[in-house]
Short mmCIF file of C-alpha atoms (C1' of nucleotides) in Angstrom, two decimals:
data_model
loop_
_atom_site.label_atom_id
_atom_site.label_comp_id
_atom_site.label_asym_id
_atom_site.label_seq_id
_atom_site.Cartn_x
_atom_site.Cartn_y
_atom_site.Cartn_z
CA GLY A 1 7.82 51.91 -44.51
CA ASN A 2 4.16 52.33 -44.22
CA PRO A 3 3.18 55.94 -44.84
CA SER A 4 -0.52 55.53 -44.30
CA GLY A 5 0.06 53.73 -41.07
CA HIS A 6 2.26 56.52 -39.90
CA ALA A 7 -0.37 59.04 -40.71
CA ASP A 8 -2.93 57.16 -38.71
CA LYS A 9 -0.62 56.96 -35.79
CA GLU A 10 0.13 60.59 -35.93
CA VAL A 11 -3.47 61.57 -36.07
CA MET A 12 -4.23 59.37 -33.15
CA ALA A 13 -1.28 60.62 -31.24
CA ALA A 14 -2.12 64.19 -31.99
CA THR A 15 -5.58 63.62 -30.64
CA VAL A 16 -4.19 62.22 -27.48
CA LEU A 17 -1.79 65.06 -27.06
CA THR A 18 -4.54 67.56 -27.60
CA SER A 19 -6.65 65.87 -24.99
CA LEU A 20 -3.78 65.90 -22.59
CA SER A 21 -3.15 69.55 -22.99
CA THR A 22 -6.73 70.70 -22.74
CA SER A 23 -8.22 68.48 -20.16
CA PRO A 24 -6.89 65.79 -17.89
CA LEU A 25 -7.40 62.57 -19.70
CA VAL A 26 -8.25 59.70 -17.47
CA LEU A 27 -6.59 56.77 -19.06
CA TYR A 28 -6.92 54.48 -16.12
CA PRO A 29 -9.69 55.77 -13.96
CA SER A 30 -9.34 53.21 -11.26
CA SER A 31 -6.57 52.45 -8.90
CA VAL A 32 -3.97 50.05 -10.07
CA PRO A 33 -3.68 46.53 -8.76
CA THR A 34 0.02 46.09 -8.66
CA GLY A 35 0.10 44.00 -5.57
CA ASN A 36 2.53 46.49 -4.27
CA THR A 37 1.88 48.34 -1.05
CA THR A 38 -0.82 50.95 -1.31
CA THR A 39 0.05 52.89 -4.35
CA SER A 40 -3.34 53.85 -5.67
CA LYS A 41 -2.67 56.86 -7.77
CA THR A 42 -4.82 57.14 -10.78
CA TRP A 43 -3.23 57.95 -14.05
CA LYS A 44 -5.01 61.19 -13.97
CA GLU A 45 -3.20 62.14 -10.85
CA VAL A 46 0.04 60.92 -12.20
CA LEU A 47 -0.35 62.85 -15.37
CA SER A 48 -1.26 66.09 -13.75
CA THR A 49 1.58 65.68 -11.33
CA SER A 50 3.89 65.09 -14.21
CA TYR A 51 2.86 68.21 -15.94
CA SER A 52 3.29 70.46 -13.00
CA SER A 53 6.67 69.08 -12.25
CA SER A 54 7.77 69.36 -15.84
CA THR A 55 7.38 73.10 -15.75
CA SER A 56 10.21 73.32 -13.34
CA GLY A 57 12.23 71.15 -15.62
CA ASN A 58 13.00 68.92 -12.73
CA TRP A 59 11.88 65.36 -12.73
CA SER A 60 11.64 63.40 -9.60
CA TRP A 61 9.58 60.31 -9.72
CA ASP A 62 9.17 58.95 -6.32
CA ALA A 63 10.45 55.43 -6.26
CA SER A 64 7.22 54.30 -4.75
CA ASP A 65 5.36 55.74 -7.68
CA GLN A 66 7.05 53.42 -10.06
CA SER A 67 4.89 50.60 -8.92
CA VAL A 68 2.45 51.59 -11.56
CA PRO A 69 0.46 49.44 -13.92
CA SER A 70 2.48 47.15 -16.03
CA THR A 71 -0.16 46.82 -18.67
CA PRO A 72 0.95 49.42 -21.20
CA SER A 73 4.58 48.59 -21.09
CA PRO A 74 4.67 45.18 -22.75
CA PRO A 75 3.05 46.43 -25.93
CA LEU A 76 5.82 48.94 -26.14
CA SER A 77 8.49 46.33 -26.08
CA LYS A 78 6.54 44.05 -28.27
CA ASP A 79 5.95 46.78 -30.71
CA ALA A 80 9.54 47.83 -30.73
CA ASN A 81 10.75 44.36 -31.30
CA THR A 82 8.47 41.75 -32.64
CA GLY A 83 6.34 44.21 -34.46
CA PHE A 84 9.29 45.65 -36.10
CA LEU A 85 10.72 42.31 -36.90
CA HIS A 86 7.71 41.30 -38.81
CA SER A 87 7.96 44.77 -40.03
CA ALA A 88 6.11 45.41 -43.16
CA GLN A 89 2.85 44.16 -41.84
CA GLY A 90 1.93 47.64 -40.81
CA ASP A 91 0.66 48.95 -37.54
CA ASP A 92 -2.14 46.62 -36.74
CA ALA A 93 -0.32 43.96 -34.89
CA SER A 94 -1.59 45.47 -31.70
CA GLU A 95 -4.40 43.00 -31.33
CA ASP A 96 -2.02 40.15 -30.81
CA VAL A 97 0.08 42.36 -28.67
CA SER A 98 -2.61 43.16 -26.19
CA GLU A 99 -3.60 39.57 -26.01
CA SER A 100 -0.16 38.37 -25.24
CA THR A 101 0.15 41.18 -22.80
CA HIS A 102 -2.96 40.09 -21.10
CA PHE A 103 -1.58 36.61 -20.98
CA MET A 104 1.80 37.61 -19.77
CA PHE A 105 0.84 39.94 -17.05
CA GLU A 106 -2.34 38.26 -16.00
CA ASP A 107 -4.35 41.31 -16.58
CA PRO A 108 -7.95 40.23 -16.65
CA ILE A 109 -9.05 43.17 -18.73
CA PRO A 110 -8.01 43.39 -22.36
CA ARG A 111 -7.57 47.13 -22.66
CA LYS A 112 -6.91 47.17 -26.30
CA ARG A 113 -7.78 50.71 -27.01
CA LYS A 114 -5.94 52.17 -24.13
CA VAL A 115 -2.91 50.19 -24.89
CA LYS A 116 -3.03 51.30 -28.43
CA MET A 117 -3.26 54.92 -27.50
CA ILE A 118 -0.24 54.76 -25.31
CA LYS A 119 1.68 52.92 -27.91
CA ASN A 120 0.81 55.27 -30.68
CA LEU A 121 1.55 58.24 -28.58
CA ASN A 122 5.03 57.00 -28.07
CA SER A 123 5.60 56.25 -31.68
CA PHE A 124 4.40 59.71 -32.48
CA LEU A 125 6.91 61.30 -30.21
CA CYS A 126 9.55 59.08 -31.61
CA ARG A 127 8.71 60.28 -35.03
CA ARG A 128 8.93 63.89 -34.04
CA ASN A 129 12.33 63.20 -32.73
CA SER A 130 13.35 61.68 -35.98
CA ASP A 131 12.13 64.59 -37.99
CA SER A 132 14.68 66.84 -36.48
CA ASP A 133 17.31 64.25 -37.00
CA TYR A 134 16.52 63.89 -40.62
CA SER A 135 17.47 67.48 -41.10
CA ASP A 136 20.96 66.38 -40.26
CA GLY A 137 20.89 64.00 -43.12
CA GLU A 138 21.29 61.18 -40.71
CA GLU A 139 19.78 57.83 -41.29
CA ASP A 140 18.05 57.25 -38.05
CA PHE A 141 15.53 55.14 -36.57
CA TYR A 142 14.99 54.73 -32.96
CA TYR A 143 13.77 52.57 -30.23
CA SER A 144 12.02 52.99 -26.98
CA GLU A 145 13.88 52.24 -23.88
CA ILE A 146 11.47 51.19 -21.26
CA GLU A 147 11.63 50.56 -17.65
CA VAL A 148 9.45 47.97 -16.09
CA ASN A 149 8.57 47.30 -12.55
CA MET A 150 10.61 44.36 -11.37
CA ASP A 151 7.69 42.53 -9.88
CA SER A 152 5.65 42.55 -13.02
CA LEU A 153 8.77 41.90 -15.01
CA THR A 154 9.64 38.68 -13.28
CA GLU A 155 6.06 37.71 -13.40
CA GLY A 156 6.12 37.99 -17.13
CA LEU A 157 9.47 36.38 -17.46
CA SER A 158 8.42 33.32 -15.55
CA SER A 159 5.94 32.45 -18.23
CA LEU A 160 8.11 33.51 -21.11
CA THR A 161 11.37 31.73 -20.42
CA PRO A 162 13.35 34.07 -22.61
CA THR A 163 16.35 31.83 -22.35
CA SER A 164 14.68 29.43 -24.66
CA PRO A 165 16.55 29.35 -27.93
CA THR A 166 13.28 29.01 -29.76
CA THR A 167 12.29 32.51 -28.85
CA ALA A 168 12.41 34.45 -32.04
CA GLY A 169 13.47 38.00 -32.44
CA PRO A 170 16.18 40.22 -31.17
CA PRO A 171 17.40 39.06 -27.80
CA PRO A 172 17.23 41.98 -25.41
CA ILE A 173 13.51 42.34 -25.07
CA PHE A 174 13.23 42.66 -21.37
CA PRO A 175 15.60 45.08 -19.80
CA PRO A 176 16.16 44.94 -16.12
CA PRO A 177 14.87 48.00 -14.38
CA LEU A 178 17.26 50.84 -14.58
CA SER A 179 18.34 52.51 -11.46
CA ASP A 180 17.51 56.11 -10.85
CA VAL A 181 21.12 56.85 -11.43
CA SER A 182 21.21 55.45 -14.89
CA ARG A 183 17.95 57.09 -15.75
CA SER A 184 19.09 60.52 -14.79
CA GLU A 185 22.27 59.80 -16.60
CA TYR A 186 20.39 59.57 -19.82
CA VAL A 187 18.79 62.90 -19.37
CA GLY A 188 21.91 64.50 -18.15
CA VAL A 189 24.30 63.19 -20.69
CA ASN A 190 22.03 63.40 -23.61
CA GLY A 191 20.77 66.85 -23.02
CA SER A 192 18.97 67.27 -26.28
CA GLN A 193 16.86 64.28 -25.50
CA SER A 194 15.70 65.37 -22.11
CA HIS A 195 12.53 66.99 -23.32
CA THR A 196 11.53 63.96 -25.20
CA SER A 197 12.18 61.76 -22.25
CA SER A 198 10.05 63.93 -20.06
CA LEU A 199 7.22 63.92 -22.49
CA LEU A 200 7.28 60.21 -22.73
CA SER A 201 7.32 59.81 -19.05
CA GLN A 202 4.29 61.98 -18.86
CA SER A 203 2.39 60.09 -21.41
CA ALA A 204 3.38 56.70 -20.18
CA PRO A 205 4.19 57.02 -16.52
CA SER A 206 4.17 53.34 -15.90
CA THR A 207 6.96 52.55 -18.24
CA LEU A 208 9.23 55.52 -17.97
CA CYS A 209 9.99 55.16 -21.57
CA HIS A 210 13.25 56.63 -22.66
CA ILE A 211 13.97 57.67 -26.13
CA ARG A 212 17.53 57.40 -26.89
CA THR A 213 19.46 57.28 -30.04
CA ASP A 214 21.98 54.62 -30.45
CA HIS A 215 25.26 54.76 -32.16
CA ALA A 216 26.20 52.15 -34.64
CA TYR A 217 29.57 51.79 -33.09
CA GLN A 218 28.59 51.84 -29.49
CA GLY A 219 31.08 50.37 -27.01
CA PRO A 220 30.58 48.10 -24.05
CA VAL A 221 27.02 47.95 -22.87
CA THR A 222 26.85 48.07 -19.17
CA HIS A 223 23.12 47.97 -18.88
CA VAL A 224 20.64 46.17 -21.00
CA ARG A 225 18.41 48.18 -23.19
CA THR A 226 15.44 47.22 -25.15
CA VAL A 227 16.28 46.50 -28.58
CA CYS A 228 16.47 48.31 -30.77
CA ILE A 229 16.15 49.41 -34.03
CA GLY A 230 17.75 52.54 -33.19
CA GLU A 231 20.84 54.13 -34.20
CA LYS A 232 22.38 57.45 -34.60
CA ARG A 233 25.88 58.54 -34.92
CA GLN A 234 27.17 60.23 -31.87
CA PRO A 235 30.47 60.29 -30.11
CA ALA A 236 30.26 56.80 -28.82
CA ILE A 237 31.79 55.41 -25.72
CA GLY A 238 33.95 52.90 -27.38
CA THR A 239 34.91 53.40 -30.91
CA HIS A 240 38.21 51.88 -30.04
CA ALA A 241 37.17 48.96 -28.00
CA ALA A 242 34.58 46.28 -28.12
CA VAL A 243 33.46 43.44 -26.00
CA ASN A 244 33.86 39.96 -27.28
CA LYS A 245 31.65 37.11 -26.34
CA ASN A 246 33.65 36.43 -23.24
CA HIS A 247 33.02 39.99 -22.12
CA SER A 248 36.66 40.75 -22.20
CA LEU A 249 37.82 43.94 -23.71
CA VAL A 250 39.22 43.70 -27.17
CA THR A 251 41.20 46.62 -28.35
CA PRO A 252 42.47 47.06 -31.86
CA ALA A 253 45.91 46.27 -30.54
CA THR A 254 44.71 43.02 -29.10
CA LYS A 255 43.17 42.00 -32.36
CA SER A 256 46.04 42.79 -34.61
CA ALA A 257 48.70 41.52 -32.29
CA ALA A 258 47.03 38.18 -31.93
CA GLY A 259 47.14 37.65 -35.63
CA THR A 260 44.18 35.38 -35.31
CA ARG A 261 40.68 36.43 -35.98
CA LYS A 262 38.57 36.81 -32.97
CA PRO A 263 36.18 33.94 -32.56
CA ARG A 264 32.90 34.39 -34.22
CA GLY A 265 30.15 35.62 -32.02
CA GLU A 266 27.21 33.48 -31.14
CA ALA A 267 24.54 36.09 -31.29
CA LYS A 268 22.41 36.39 -34.35
CA LYS A 269 23.37 39.47 -36.18
CA CYS A 270 21.30 41.86 -38.19
CA ARG A 271 21.83 39.92 -41.33
CA LYS A 272 20.40 36.81 -39.89
CA VAL A 273 17.70 38.48 -37.88
CA TYR A 274 16.32 40.73 -40.55
CA GLY A 275 17.49 38.99 -43.65
CA MET A 276 18.93 40.38 -46.80
CA GLU A 277 15.60 41.70 -47.99
CA LYS A 278 15.39 44.01 -45.00
CA ARG A 279 18.89 45.19 -45.20
CA ASP A 280 17.90 48.73 -44.44
CA MET A 281 16.93 47.59 -41.00
CA TRP A 282 20.41 46.40 -40.23
CA CYS A 283 22.62 48.41 -38.04
CA THR A 284 25.06 50.58 -39.87
CA ALA A 285 27.98 48.36 -39.07
CA CYS A 286 26.33 45.33 -40.52
CA ARG A 287 25.45 47.18 -43.65
CA TRP A 288 29.06 48.07 -44.01
CA LYS A 289 30.11 44.53 -43.30
CA LYS A 290 31.64 45.57 -40.09
CA ALA A 291 31.26 44.01 -36.69
CA CYS A 292 27.64 44.19 -35.68
CA GLN A 293 26.96 46.76 -33.06
CA ARG A 294 23.35 46.03 -32.44
CA PHE A 295 23.66 42.46 -31.38
CA THR A 296 26.91 42.34 -29.58
CA ASP A 297 28.24 39.13 -28.20
"C1'" DA B 1 26.72 27.46 -48.46
"C1'" DC B 2 26.14 30.74 -45.27
"C1'" DT B 3 27.64 34.11 -42.11
"C1'" DG B 4 30.54 37.66 -39.68
"C1'" DC B 5 33.65 41.10 -40.37
"C1'" DC B 6 38.69 42.64 -41.33
"C1'" DG B 7 41.17 45.29 -44.32
"C1'" DG B 8 41.22 48.35 -47.68
"C1'" DG B 9 39.20 51.00 -51.34
"C1'" DT B 10 36.00 54.84 -52.93
"C1'" DT B 11 33.30 58.96 -52.44
"C1'" DA C 1 34.15 60.44 -42.06
"C1'" DA C 2 30.78 57.87 -44.35
"C1'" DC C 3 30.18 54.25 -47.20
"C1'" DC C 4 31.09 49.97 -49.84
"C1'" DC C 5 32.90 45.43 -50.78
"C1'" DG C 6 36.59 41.60 -51.72
"C1'" DG C 7 37.87 38.02 -49.49
"C1'" DC C 8 38.97 35.25 -45.54
"C1'" DA C 9 37.68 32.44 -41.68
"C1'" DG C 10 34.27 30.22 -38.71
"C1'" DT C 11 30.00 27.51 -38.67
#
DNA sequence: ACTGCCGGGTT
DNA sequence: AACCCGGCAGT
C-alpha cells in the first residue's frame, strides 16, 4: 500500500465532492465531439441532471446520452489494471495514462488534470466502500467496472490489438458495453451497492462506472468485466460449478468421475501475473492454492 | 523448474 | 467457513 498516496487522493476527491455539492462544477465546459449524432450536453448539464434524478432514487440514463466523451474512461481502466499491476509505484502513473489515452482515443487535448480528478474521485469512492467492508473483517479490494461507448471502444481497440500475446497485464481490460439490462441488474441484485453506483455515475457520467465486489469463487462469467483486483465473499453464482477453458460446465461430479485432472488452463493466473512477492494481490483462491477465480479459462 | 490446483488438514 | 499446504500433474 501507499498511505500517503491514498491521503492525497482522498483530499483531492474530497475537494471535488465538495465542489460538486456546492456549485455545479464544469468539468468539460464545451460540447463533446463524439462523432455521434448531436449529443452536445455539457458535463455540467449531465451532472445536474444526475443529481436531480438521484433524489428520486431512480436512474434512467437515456441511451442517447451514453454517447458521452470517452476521454476519462480509459484512465480508469488503465488505472485499475496496469497501474495496479505495477502496483507499488504509487499514484503518479497518471501522466503516462493520459498520454496513452490521448493516443488511443485520438483526443487532441491532453486533459491531464481533469482526467486525474475523475480518476481520483472514483478511487475515493471505492475507498469509502471498502471502509465499510473492513468492518466486516473482510479482506477486500475492489475494481471499477466501466462501460464504454462502443464507437470509442472499437476505435481504441483497433490501435491496441489486445489479442496480441505481448500485451502485458490482466486480460480483460476492455469490457464490451453492458446492456441496460445488465446494468440495472447490478443495482437491483446488489442492493447495498446501488448508492455507490449512482454516485459514480454522477461523477463520471461518460463511463458509467460500476463498483462491484467480486467473489473469489465466482461462477461462470456471462459478461466481461474489467479486471479486477476486486473480491469479496458473497453468495456466489457458482460455488459448485466452474467453466473450463472450453467453456463447458464442469461440476464436481464431472471432475471426480473422470478421474483425470482437468486440463490446465491457458490463462495466466494470479501467481504468474502478480508474482510471489505480491501474493496479497492474488485472488483468494490462488492464495489458497485453489483454482484461480480471477483469471478463469 | 515452474505452475495450477486437488485433496485434505488446521484453525 | 476460512485458511493453509503437501503433493501431483501439466507445461
